[in-house]
Coordinates of C-alpha atoms in Angstrom, one line a residue:
Chain D
X84 CA 4.7 -29.5 96.1
X85 CA 4.1 -28.6 92.4
X86 CA 4.5 -32.3 91.4
X87 CA 1.9 -33.3 94.1
X88 CA -0.5 -30.7 93.1
X89 CA -0.1 -31.5 89.4
X90 CA -0.7 -35.2 90.0
X91 CA -3.8 -34.4 91.9
X92 CA -5.1 -32.1 89.1
X93 CA -4.9 -35.1 86.8
X94 CA -6.2 -37.7 89.2
X95 CA -2.8 -39.4 89.7
X96 CA -1.6 -40.6 93.0
X97 CA 1.8 -39.2 94.1
X98 CA 4.4 -40.6 96.4
X99 CA 7.1 -38.1 97.4
X100 CA 10.5 -38.9 98.7
X101 CA 11.5 -35.7 100.4
X102 CA 15.0 -35.1 101.8
X103 CA 14.7 -35.8 105.6
X104 CA 16.5 -32.6 106.5
X105 CA 13.9 -30.6 104.5
X106 CA 11.1 -32.8 105.8
X107 CA 12.0 -31.9 109.4
X108 CA 12.7 -28.2 108.7
X109 CA 9.6 -27.6 106.6
X110 CA 6.8 -29.6 108.1
X111 CA 4.2 -27.3 106.6
X112 CA 5.5 -27.9 103.1
X113 CA 4.8 -31.6 103.8
X114 CA 1.3 -30.7 104.9
X115 CA 0.8 -28.7 101.7
X116 CA 1.7 -31.8 99.7
X117 CA -0.6 -33.9 101.9
X118 CA -3.5 -31.5 101.2
X119 CA -2.9 -32.5 97.5
X120 CA -3.3 -36.1 98.6
X121 CA 0.4 -37.0 98.3
X122 CA 2.1 -39.6 100.5
X123 CA 5.3 -38.0 101.7
X124 CA 8.3 -40.0 103.0
X125 CA 11.3 -38.4 104.7
X126 CA 14.3 -39.8 102.8
X127 CA 16.2 -42.0 103.6
X128 CA 12.9 -43.8 104.4
X129 CA 11.8 -47.3 105.3
X130 CA 9.7 -47.4 102.1
X131 CA 12.6 -48.8 99.9
X132 CA 15.4 -51.3 100.4
X133 CA 18.1 -48.8 99.7
X134 CA 16.6 -46.1 101.9
X135 CA 16.0 -48.6 104.7
X136 CA 19.7 -49.5 104.8
X137 CA 20.8 -45.9 105.4
X138 CA 18.0 -45.2 107.8
X139 CA 18.9 -48.2 109.9
X140 CA 22.5 -47.2 110.0
X141 CA 21.5 -43.7 111.1
X142 CA 17.9 -42.7 111.9
X143 CA 19.0 -39.1 112.0
X144 CA 20.5 -39.2 108.5
X145 CA 19.8 -35.8 106.9
X146 CA 19.4 -37.3 103.5
X147 CA 20.1 -35.6 100.1
X148 CA 18.3 -35.0 96.9
X149 CA 20.4 -37.8 95.4
X150 CA 19.3 -40.3 98.0
X151 CA 15.6 -39.3 97.5
X152 CA 16.1 -39.7 93.8
X153 CA 17.6 -43.2 94.3
X154 CA 14.7 -44.2 96.5
X155 CA 12.2 -43.0 94.0
X156 CA 14.0 -44.9 91.3
X157 CA 13.9 -48.2 93.2
X158 CA 10.3 -47.6 93.9
X159 CA 9.5 -46.9 90.2
X160 CA 11.3 -50.1 89.2
X161 CA 9.1 -52.2 91.5
X162 CA 6.0 -51.8 89.3
X163 CA 5.3 -50.9 85.7
X164 CA 2.4 -48.7 87.0
X165 CA 4.8 -46.1 88.5
X166 CA 6.6 -43.3 86.7
X167 CA 9.4 -41.0 88.0
X168 CA 9.0 -37.2 88.2
X169 CA 11.8 -35.0 89.4
X170 CA 11.2 -31.5 90.7
X171 CA 14.5 -30.2 89.6
X172 CA 17.7 -31.1 87.7
X173 CA 15.8 -32.9 84.9
X174 CA 15.5 -31.4 81.4
X175 CA 11.7 -31.4 81.5
X176 CA 11.7 -29.4 84.8
X177 CA 14.0 -26.9 83.2
X178 CA 11.8 -26.9 80.1
X179 CA 8.6 -26.2 82.1
X180 CA 10.4 -23.4 83.9
X181 CA 11.2 -21.6 80.7
X182 CA 7.8 -20.0 81.1
X183 CA 9.5 -17.8 83.8
X184 CA 12.1 -16.6 81.3
X185 CA 9.5 -16.1 78.5
X186 CA 7.3 -14.0 80.9
X187 CA 10.4 -12.1 82.1
X188 CA 11.2 -11.4 78.4
X189 CA 7.7 -10.1 77.7
X190 CA 7.6 -8.0 80.8
X191 CA 11.0 -6.4 80.2
X192 CA 9.9 -5.6 76.7
X193 CA 6.7 -4.0 77.9
X194 CA 8.7 -1.6 80.1
X195 CA 11.5 -1.2 77.5
X196 CA 14.3 -2.5 79.7
X197 CA 17.3 -4.5 78.4
X198 CA 18.9 -6.6 81.1
X199 CA 22.7 -6.3 81.6
X200 CA 23.0 -8.9 84.4
X201 CA 20.6 -11.9 85.2
X202 CA 20.9 -13.7 88.5
X203 CA 19.2 -16.9 89.8
X204 CA 20.0 -19.4 92.5
X205 CA 21.0 -23.0 91.6
X206 CA 20.2 -26.3 93.3
X207 CA 19.8 -28.8 90.4
X208 CA 19.7 -25.9 88.0
X209 CA 16.2 -26.0 86.5
X210 CA 15.0 -22.7 87.9
X211 CA 18.1 -21.0 86.7
X212 CA 17.9 -22.5 83.2
X213 CA 14.2 -21.8 83.0
X214 CA 14.7 -18.1 83.9
X215 CA 17.7 -17.5 81.6
X216 CA 17.2 -19.9 78.6
X217 CA 15.4 -17.5 76.3
X218 CA 18.1 -14.8 77.0
X219 CA 21.0 -17.3 76.7
X220 CA 19.5 -18.4 73.3
X221 CA 19.8 -14.8 72.2
X222 CA 23.3 -14.4 73.6
X223 CA 24.5 -17.4 71.7
X224 CA 23.2 -15.7 68.5
X225 CA 25.1 -12.6 69.7
X226 CA 21.9 -10.6 70.1
X227 CA 22.8 -9.5 73.7
X228 CA 25.8 -9.2 76.0
X229 CA 24.1 -10.2 79.2
X230 CA 26.1 -11.6 82.1
X231 CA 24.4 -14.7 83.5
X232 CA 25.2 -15.4 87.2
X233 CA 24.3 -18.8 88.7
X234 CA 24.4 -18.7 92.5
X235 CA 24.9 -21.9 94.4
X236 CA 25.2 -22.5 98.1
X237 CA 28.8 -22.2 99.4
X238 CA 28.1 -25.5 101.2
X239 CA 27.4 -27.5 98.0
X240 CA 29.9 -25.9 95.6
X241 CA 29.6 -28.2 92.5
X242 CA 29.6 -25.3 90.1
X243 CA 32.6 -23.5 91.6
X244 CA 34.6 -26.5 92.9
X245 CA 33.1 -29.6 91.2
X246 CA 34.5 -31.8 88.5
X247 CA 33.1 -31.9 85.0
X248 CA 32.6 -35.6 84.3
X249 CA 30.1 -38.4 83.9
X250 CA 28.3 -39.2 87.2
X251 CA 25.2 -40.8 88.5
X252 CA 22.3 -38.5 89.2
X253 CA 21.3 -40.4 92.4
X254 CA 23.3 -41.6 95.4
X255 CA 22.9 -45.3 94.6
X256 CA 23.8 -45.3 90.9
X257 CA 20.3 -46.4 89.7
X258 CA 19.8 -43.5 87.3
X259 CA 21.6 -43.1 83.9
X260 CA 25.0 -41.2 84.2
X261 CA 25.1 -37.7 82.8
X262 CA 28.0 -35.4 82.1
X263 CA 27.9 -32.6 84.7
X264 CA 29.7 -30.5 87.2
X265 CA 29.5 -32.7 90.3
X266 CA 30.9 -33.3 93.8
X267 CA 30.4 -37.0 93.3
X268 CA 27.1 -38.9 93.7
X269 CA 28.1 -40.1 97.2
X270 CA 28.4 -36.6 98.5
X271 CA 26.0 -36.0 101.4
X272 CA 25.5 -32.2 101.9
X273 CA 25.4 -30.6 105.3
X274 CA 22.0 -29.7 106.8
X275 CA 20.8 -26.4 105.4
X276 CA 17.7 -24.2 105.5
X277 CA 18.0 -23.9 101.8
X278 CA 17.0 -27.6 101.2
X279 CA 16.4 -26.9 97.5
X280 CA 20.1 -26.3 97.0
X281 CA 21.4 -29.6 98.5
X282 CA 22.2 -31.5 95.3
X283 CA 25.6 -32.9 94.4
X284 CA 25.6 -32.0 90.8
X285 CA 24.1 -29.4 88.4
X286 CA 21.9 -30.2 85.4
X287 CA 24.0 -31.0 82.3
X288 CA 23.0 -28.0 80.2
X289 CA 24.0 -25.6 83.0
X290 CA 27.2 -27.5 83.6
X291 CA 28.1 -27.2 79.9
X292 CA 27.3 -23.5 79.8
X293 CA 29.5 -22.8 82.9
X294 CA 32.3 -24.9 81.4
X295 CA 32.0 -22.9 78.2
X296 CA 32.1 -19.6 80.0
X297 CA 28.6 -18.5 79.0
X298 CA 27.3 -18.6 82.6
X299 CA 29.4 -17.3 85.6
X300 CA 29.3 -19.5 88.7
X301 CA 29.1 -17.9 92.1
X302 CA 28.5 -19.1 95.6
X303 CA 26.9 -17.5 98.7
X304 CA 27.0 -18.5 102.3
X305 CA 23.6 -19.4 104.0
X306 CA 24.1 -16.6 106.6
X307 CA 24.6 -14.0 103.8
X308 CA 21.5 -15.3 102.0
X309 CA 19.3 -14.8 105.1
X310 CA 20.7 -11.3 105.7
X311 CA 19.9 -10.4 102.1
X312 CA 16.4 -11.7 102.5
X313 CA 15.9 -9.7 105.6
X314 CA 17.1 -6.5 103.8
X315 CA 14.7 -7.4 100.9
X316 CA 11.8 -7.9 103.3
X317 CA 12.4 -4.7 105.1
X318 CA 12.7 -2.6 101.9
X319 CA 10.3 -4.4 99.6
X320 CA 7.9 -6.1 101.9
X321 CA 8.3 -9.5 100.3
X322 CA 9.6 -12.5 102.3
X323 CA 11.7 -14.7 100.0
X324 CA 12.6 -18.4 100.4
X325 CA 16.2 -19.1 101.8
X326 CA 17.1 -20.5 98.4
X327 CA 16.1 -17.3 96.6
X328 CA 18.2 -15.3 99.2
X329 CA 21.3 -16.6 97.4
X330 CA 20.2 -14.8 94.3
X331 CA 19.3 -11.7 96.3
X332 CA 22.7 -11.6 98.1
X333 CA 24.5 -11.8 94.8
X334 CA 22.3 -9.1 93.3
X335 CA 23.2 -6.8 96.2
X336 CA 26.9 -7.5 95.7
X337 CA 26.6 -6.7 92.0
X338 CA 24.6 -3.5 92.7
X339 CA 27.2 -2.3 95.2
X340 CA 30.0 -3.1 92.7
X341 CA 28.2 -1.1 90.0
X342 CA 27.7 1.8 92.4
X343 CA 31.4 1.9 93.2
X344 CA 32.2 1.9 89.5
X345 CA 29.5 4.6 88.9
X346 CA 27.6 2.4 86.5
X347 CA 23.8 1.7 86.3
X348 CA 23.3 -1.8 84.9
X349 CA 19.8 -3.3 84.7
X350 CA 20.1 -6.3 87.1
X351 CA 17.3 -8.8 86.9
X352 CA 17.0 -11.6 89.4
X353 CA 14.7 -14.5 89.9
X354 CA 12.7 -14.7 93.2
X355 CA 12.2 -18.4 93.0
X356 CA 10.0 -18.9 96.0
X357 CA 8.3 -17.2 98.9
X358 CA 9.5 -17.7 102.5
X359 CA 6.3 -18.2 104.4
X360 CA 7.0 -21.9 104.7
X361 CA 10.5 -21.2 105.9
X362 CA 9.7 -18.9 108.9
X363 CA 10.9 -21.7 111.3
X364 CA 14.3 -21.2 109.6
X365 CA 14.1 -17.4 109.9
X366 CA 13.1 -17.7 113.6
X367 CA 16.1 -19.9 114.2
X368 CA 18.6 -17.8 112.3
X369 CA 17.5 -14.4 113.7
X370 CA 16.7 -15.7 117.2
X371 CA 13.0 -14.9 117.0
X372 CA 10.6 -16.3 119.5
X373 CA 6.9 -16.2 120.2
X374 CA 5.6 -17.0 123.7
X375 CA 9.0 -17.8 125.2
X376 CA 10.1 -14.2 124.8
X377 CA 6.8 -12.9 126.2
X378 CA 7.0 -15.0 129.4
X379 CA 10.6 -14.3 130.0
X380 CA 10.6 -10.6 130.0
X381 CA 9.0 -8.0 132.2
X382 CA 7.2 -5.8 129.8
X383 CA 5.8 -2.8 131.5
X384 CA 8.6 -0.6 130.1
X385 CA 9.1 -0.4 126.4
X386 CA 11.4 2.5 126.1
Chain F
X277 CA 1.8 -7.7 109.8
X278 CA 1.0 -4.9 107.3
X279 CA 1.1 -2.3 110.1
X280 CA 4.4 -3.6 111.4
X281 CA 5.9 -3.6 107.9
X282 CA 4.6 -0.1 107.1
X283 CA 6.0 1.3 110.4
X284 CA 9.4 -0.2 109.6
X285 CA 9.3 1.4 106.1
X286 CA 8.9 4.8 107.7
X287 CA 11.4 4.2 110.6
X288 CA 8.6 4.0 113.2
X289 CA 8.7 1.5 116.1
X290 CA 5.6 -0.7 116.3
X291 CA 4.1 -2.4 119.3
X292 CA 1.5 -5.0 118.4
X293 CA -1.3 -6.3 120.6
X294 CA -2.2 -9.6 118.9
X295 CA -5.2 -11.7 120.1
X296 CA -3.7 -14.4 122.2
X297 CA -5.6 -17.2 120.4
X298 CA -4.2 -16.0 117.0
X299 CA -0.7 -15.5 118.6
X300 CA -0.6 -19.1 119.6
X301 CA -2.2 -20.5 116.5
X302 CA -0.1 -18.4 114.1
X303 CA 3.4 -18.2 115.6
X304 CA 5.0 -17.6 112.2
X305 CA 2.8 -14.6 111.7
X306 CA 4.3 -13.3 114.9
X307 CA 7.8 -14.0 113.5
X308 CA 6.9 -12.2 110.3
X309 CA 6.1 -9.1 112.4
X310 CA 9.2 -9.5 114.4
X311 CA 11.3 -9.6 111.2
X312 CA 9.8 -6.1 110.6
X313 CA 11.2 -5.1 114.1
X314 CA 7.8 -5.1 115.8
X315 CA 7.4 -6.0 119.5
X316 CA 4.4 -8.4 119.6
X317 CA 2.3 -9.1 122.7
X318 CA -0.3 -11.8 123.0
X319 CA -3.3 -10.1 124.3
X320 CA -4.5 -10.1 127.1
X321 CA -0.9 -9.3 127.9
X322 CA 1.0 -8.1 131.0
X323 CA 2.1 -4.9 129.1
X324 CA -1.0 -2.9 130.2
X325 CA -3.0 -2.6 133.4
X326 CA -6.3 -3.7 131.8
X327 CA -4.6 -6.7 130.0
X328 CA -2.8 -7.7 133.1
X329 CA -6.0 -8.0 135.1
X330 CA -7.6 -10.5 132.5
X331 CA -4.3 -12.3 132.1
X332 CA -4.0 -12.9 135.9
X333 CA -7.6 -14.1 136.1
X334 CA -7.0 -16.5 133.3
X335 CA -3.5 -17.0 131.7
X336 CA -5.2 -19.1 129.0
X337 CA -7.6 -16.3 128.1
X338 CA -8.0 -16.6 124.3
X339 CA -8.5 -12.8 124.0
X340 CA -10.4 -10.9 121.4
X341 CA -9.8 -8.1 118.9
X342 CA -11.7 -5.8 121.3
X343 CA -9.4 -6.6 124.2
X344 CA -6.3 -6.0 122.0
X345 CA -7.8 -2.7 120.9
X346 CA -8.4 -1.7 124.5
X347 CA -4.8 -2.6 125.5
X348 CA -3.5 -0.6 122.6
X349 CA -5.7 2.3 123.6
X350 CA -4.4 2.2 127.2
X351 CA -0.9 2.0 125.9
X352 CA -1.4 5.0 123.6
X353 CA -2.8 7.1 126.4
X354 CA 0.3 6.5 128.5
X355 CA 2.5 8.8 126.3
X356 CA 1.9 11.5 123.8
X357 CA 4.6 9.9 121.6
X358 CA 2.3 6.9 120.8
X359 CA -0.4 6.7 118.1
X360 CA -3.0 4.0 117.6
X361 CA -3.3 2.1 114.3
X362 CA -6.0 -0.5 113.7
X363 CA -5.6 -3.3 111.2
X364 CA -9.3 -3.6 110.5
X365 CA -12.7 -2.1 111.5
X366 CA -11.5 1.6 111.2
X367 CA -12.5 3.9 108.4
X368 CA -8.9 4.4 107.3
X369 CA -8.3 0.7 107.0
X370 CA -11.4 0.4 104.8
X371 CA -10.2 3.4 102.8
X372 CA -6.8 1.9 102.2
X373 CA -8.4 -1.3 101.0
X374 CA -10.5 0.4 98.4
X375 CA -7.4 -0.1 96.2
X376 CA -8.6 -3.7 96.0
X377 CA -12.0 -2.6 94.7
X378 CA -10.5 -0.1 92.3
X379 CA -8.2 -2.7 90.9
X380 CA -11.0 -5.2 90.6
X381 CA -13.0 -2.7 88.7
X382 CA -10.2 -2.0 86.3
X383 CA -9.5 -5.7 85.8
X384 CA -13.2 -6.6 85.2
X385 CA -13.4 -3.7 82.7
X386 CA -10.3 -5.0 80.8
X387 CA -12.0 -8.4 80.3
X388 CA -15.4 -6.9 79.8
X389 CA -17.1 -8.6 82.6
X390 CA -19.9 -7.0 84.7
X391 CA -20.3 -8.6 88.1
X392 CA -23.7 -9.9 89.2
X393 CA -22.6 -11.0 92.7
X394 CA -19.7 -9.8 94.8
X395 CA -18.6 -11.8 97.9
X396 CA -16.0 -11.1 100.7
X397 CA -15.5 -12.3 104.2
X398 CA -16.1 -10.0 107.2
X399 CA -14.2 -9.6 110.5
X400 CA -14.2 -5.9 111.3
X401 CA -15.4 -5.3 107.7
X402 CA -12.6 -3.2 106.2
X403 CA -11.6 -5.8 103.6
X404 CA -15.2 -6.2 102.5
X405 CA -15.8 -2.5 102.3
X406 CA -12.5 -1.9 100.4
X407 CA -13.4 -4.6 97.9
X408 CA -17.0 -3.5 97.2
X409 CA -17.0 0.3 97.9
X410 CA -16.5 1.4 94.3
X411 CA -19.2 -0.9 93.1
X412 CA -21.6 0.0 96.0
X413 CA -21.0 3.6 95.0
X414 CA -22.2 2.8 91.5
X415 CA -25.2 0.8 92.9
X416 CA -26.4 3.7 95.0
X417 CA -26.4 5.8 91.8
X418 CA -28.4 3.0 90.2
X419 CA -25.6 2.2 87.7
X420 CA -25.6 -1.5 88.6
X421 CA -27.7 -4.2 90.2
X422 CA -25.0 -6.2 91.9
X423 CA -25.8 -8.4 95.0
X424 CA -23.2 -7.7 97.7
X425 CA -22.7 -10.6 100.1
X426 CA -20.8 -10.1 103.4
X427 CA -19.8 -13.4 104.9
X428 CA -19.1 -13.6 108.6
X429 CA -18.1 -16.5 110.8
X430 CA -21.2 -18.4 112.2
X431 CA -19.4 -18.2 115.6
X432 CA -19.4 -14.4 115.7
X433 CA -22.7 -13.5 114.1
X434 CA -22.9 -9.7 114.6
X435 CA -24.2 -9.1 111.1
X436 CA -26.9 -11.8 111.2
X437 CA -27.7 -11.8 114.9
X438 CA -26.3 -8.6 116.3
X439 CA -28.1 -5.4 117.5
X440 CA -27.8 -2.1 115.6
X441 CA -26.8 0.4 118.4
X442 CA -24.1 2.6 119.8
X443 CA -21.4 0.5 121.3
X444 CA -17.7 0.7 122.3
X445 CA -15.2 -0.6 119.7
X446 CA -13.0 -2.1 122.4
X447 CA -13.7 -4.5 125.3
X448 CA -12.9 -1.9 128.1
X449 CA -14.8 1.1 126.8
X450 CA -11.8 3.3 126.1
X451 CA -12.6 4.0 122.5
X452 CA -15.4 6.3 121.3
X453 CA -18.7 4.6 120.8
X454 CA -19.9 4.0 117.2
X455 CA -23.2 2.9 115.8
X456 CA -22.9 -0.6 114.5
X457 CA -24.2 -4.1 114.4
X458 CA -22.7 -5.6 117.5
X459 CA -22.8 -8.6 119.9
X460 CA -21.8 -6.2 122.7
X461 CA -18.3 -5.1 123.5
X462 CA -18.0 -7.6 126.3
X463 CA -18.5 -10.5 123.9
X464 CA -15.5 -12.9 123.9
X465 CA -15.6 -15.0 120.8
X466 CA -14.7 -18.7 120.8
X467 CA -11.3 -19.9 119.7
X468 CA -11.1 -20.0 115.9
X469 CA -8.6 -20.7 113.2
X470 CA -10.0 -17.6 111.4
X471 CA -8.6 -15.2 114.0
X472 CA -9.3 -12.2 111.7
X473 CA -13.0 -12.7 112.0
X474 CA -13.1 -12.7 115.9
X475 CA -14.6 -9.2 116.4
X476 CA -17.7 -8.3 118.3
X477 CA -19.0 -5.7 115.8
X478 CA -18.8 -4.6 112.2
X479 CA -17.5 -1.3 110.9
X480 CA -20.3 1.4 111.0
X481 CA -20.4 1.9 107.2
X482 CA -21.0 -1.8 106.6
X483 CA -23.5 -2.0 109.5
X484 CA -25.5 0.8 107.9
X485 CA -25.4 -0.8 104.5
X486 CA -26.6 -4.1 105.9
X487 CA -29.4 -2.3 107.9
X488 CA -30.5 -0.5 104.7
X489 CA -30.6 -3.7 102.7
X490 CA -27.7 -2.8 100.3
X491 CA -25.5 -5.6 101.5
X492 CA -26.8 -9.1 102.3
X493 CA -25.4 -10.6 105.5
X494 CA -24.4 -14.3 105.5
X495 CA -22.6 -16.6 107.9
X496 CA -20.5 -19.7 107.3
X497 CA -19.2 -22.3 109.8
X498 CA -15.5 -22.8 110.2
X499 CA -15.6 -26.4 109.0
X500 CA -17.3 -25.4 105.8
X501 CA -14.8 -22.7 105.2
X502 CA -11.9 -25.2 105.5
X503 CA -13.7 -27.7 103.1
X504 CA -14.2 -24.9 100.6
X505 CA -10.5 -24.0 100.9
X506 CA -9.5 -27.5 100.3
X507 CA -11.7 -27.7 97.2
X508 CA -10.2 -24.4 96.0
X509 CA -6.7 -25.6 96.6
X510 CA -7.3 -28.9 94.8
X511 CA -8.9 -27.3 91.8
X512 CA -7.0 -23.9 91.5
X513 CA -3.7 -24.7 93.3
X514 CA -4.0 -21.7 95.6
X515 CA -4.1 -22.2 99.3
X516 CA -6.3 -19.5 100.9
X517 CA -6.4 -18.2 104.5
X518 CA -9.2 -19.7 106.7
X519 CA -10.8 -16.3 106.8
X520 CA -11.0 -16.2 103.0
X521 CA -12.6 -19.6 103.1
X522 CA -15.8 -18.1 104.3
X523 CA -16.1 -16.1 101.1
X524 CA -15.1 -19.2 99.0
X525 CA -17.7 -21.4 100.7
X526 CA -20.4 -18.8 100.1
X527 CA -19.3 -18.5 96.4
X528 CA -19.6 -22.2 96.0
X529 CA -23.2 -22.1 97.5
X530 CA -24.1 -19.3 95.1
X531 CA -22.6 -21.1 92.1
X532 CA -24.6 -24.3 92.9
X533 CA -27.8 -22.3 93.4
X534 CA -27.2 -20.6 90.0
X535 CA -26.6 -24.0 88.4
X536 CA -29.8 -25.4 89.7
X537 CA -31.6 -22.3 88.4
X538 CA -29.8 -22.7 85.1
X539 CA -28.3 -19.2 85.4
X540 CA -24.8 -18.1 84.7
X541 CA -24.1 -15.0 86.9
X542 CA -20.6 -13.5 87.1
X543 CA -19.6 -14.1 90.7
X544 CA -16.6 -12.2 92.0
X545 CA -15.1 -13.0 95.4
X546 CA -12.2 -11.5 97.3
X547 CA -9.4 -13.9 98.3
X548 CA -8.3 -11.8 101.2
X549 CA -5.2 -13.7 102.3
X550 CA -3.0 -16.7 101.6
X551 CA -3.0 -19.8 103.8
X552 CA 0.7 -20.6 104.1
X553 CA 0.8 -19.1 107.6
X554 CA -2.3 -21.2 108.6
X555 CA -1.0 -24.7 107.7
X556 CA -1.0 -25.6 111.4
X557 CA -4.7 -25.0 111.3
X558 CA -5.1 -27.0 108.1
X559 CA -3.0 -29.9 109.6
X560 CA -5.3 -29.9 112.7
X561 CA -8.6 -29.7 110.8
X562 CA -7.7 -32.4 108.3
X563 CA -5.6 -34.6 110.6
X564 CA -2.4 -34.2 108.7
X565 CA 0.9 -35.2 110.3
X566 CA 4.5 -35.2 109.4
X567 CA 7.0 -37.5 111.2
X568 CA 4.4 -39.0 113.5
X569 CA 2.6 -40.6 110.6
X570 CA 5.8 -41.9 109.2
X571 CA 7.0 -43.6 112.3
X572 CA 3.7 -45.1 113.1
X573 CA 3.0 -47.0 109.9
X574 CA 4.8 -49.8 108.2
X575 CA 5.3 -48.5 104.7
X576 CA 6.6 -51.2 102.4
X577 CA 3.2 -51.6 100.8
X578 CA 1.5 -48.7 99.2
X579 CA -1.3 -50.2 97.2

């Protein structure tokens, strides 16, 4: 959605290849991009040769970020007028997102808090890197002793169970290879409400930092992420995206661990997105209904 | 949703009577309240005698804020354990919302801007009063010359075409009468995407201020509100609620008028809500589709 909006700001036309599973689970996110004049395809789509093949084999293919990336790459190669822009995983996406880390740094300074633990969720890794980069820079210069926790989905465990090797960034092998922690570019992740976390690898800079022990990899199950989000909503009044719930669940774990150890670390986590566009997922996970519930029950007694 | 969330914070059980038209148009807002453990009825509902009657007469009754208020009132009278809380229209809702005006005042002071025009949308009127009250207080003491513009829906024109008289706050006549600009408590507004503006009257304090000429009443059509919201999204990247679009449309009108007159007033408007829960309305108004579009069109050529 950010790419679509940015293109529209600068009078550029955007064509989005959105993972089919996310496209179906988050129709209003599609509408949001369309409002910014984007053309949005559920990937695998029939807009490219490579997508068409997978789509014909299985019209219910849930897709993956790697497949969408491959389709976009084929599309871009078809005309010199096109350029590729990735929403995550790329270095420039991570670079743009460092604004989050720089703002966090300024805010913490203004309230005189030094973080002990920093936590963010990880799909491609750009949000995590953007949030932590300024602090990791300091740590590498031995100016802090912060623990950095990157939290992936337990269903796409490239950080915790992947291999550190050269691999393609997309499903088809159109993109340059990069060295990263990966489950293999042919890995098709299961359907998930946290569509943003469904990527087979992690951005090279994060993969290196994990390999070197600077960043701790963790994984959280989708159910636990939703429960954490519900607790957060009930206590703070803010509804977070399912992706962000992975960071919140890990934060709760760390807070409980600290309490048991009678310690009081400053734990800072990144709330990467709001959950208003994911209420269909919430409704499914928690069995919420609207009219159905109303018509089914006799309601004169509420005690 | 704020009432449901607040109740949950304090361990209270909330039962919400939500206008049926809004309930159907904004199912995810219902889910949001359910996440805060609220029981939500589409009003007219079968949970009360008075609601049941209207519901039986017409199961597709679109409802109104006045009907919901009446149902809640009947419900509250059935047990001494219950208390009534209104989301808008009431004095306490307006009082709570003055935090918006006080923050606006502090922010404008910090950037050394003195407003010439202040604009907000009006349903019951509490958001408008909350936003403007601190500035209206100053104006009554002759400390500023701000123009205050209250913008209602052209479909529910109580400010611009209503009568200033004593009237019931609810449809059934259960609540105390108050003196206000009203279309009559039996008025049932047309279906609207701006559900928050579907109230037959305006809070007494605002009605008085309009009658005395301190606040200017304006009205905007739903279509114009959506177009204004689209312009705002495309230029500012923020998707506003349909209700807020009425304030934005009026702001654009005032800006254009000022430009023609070669003036540069400081126009401040209140963005009362975000539009993520109203994307179904946006999709309908602007003819956006998700999968349908995709399956209908042949997509190998995008030029």
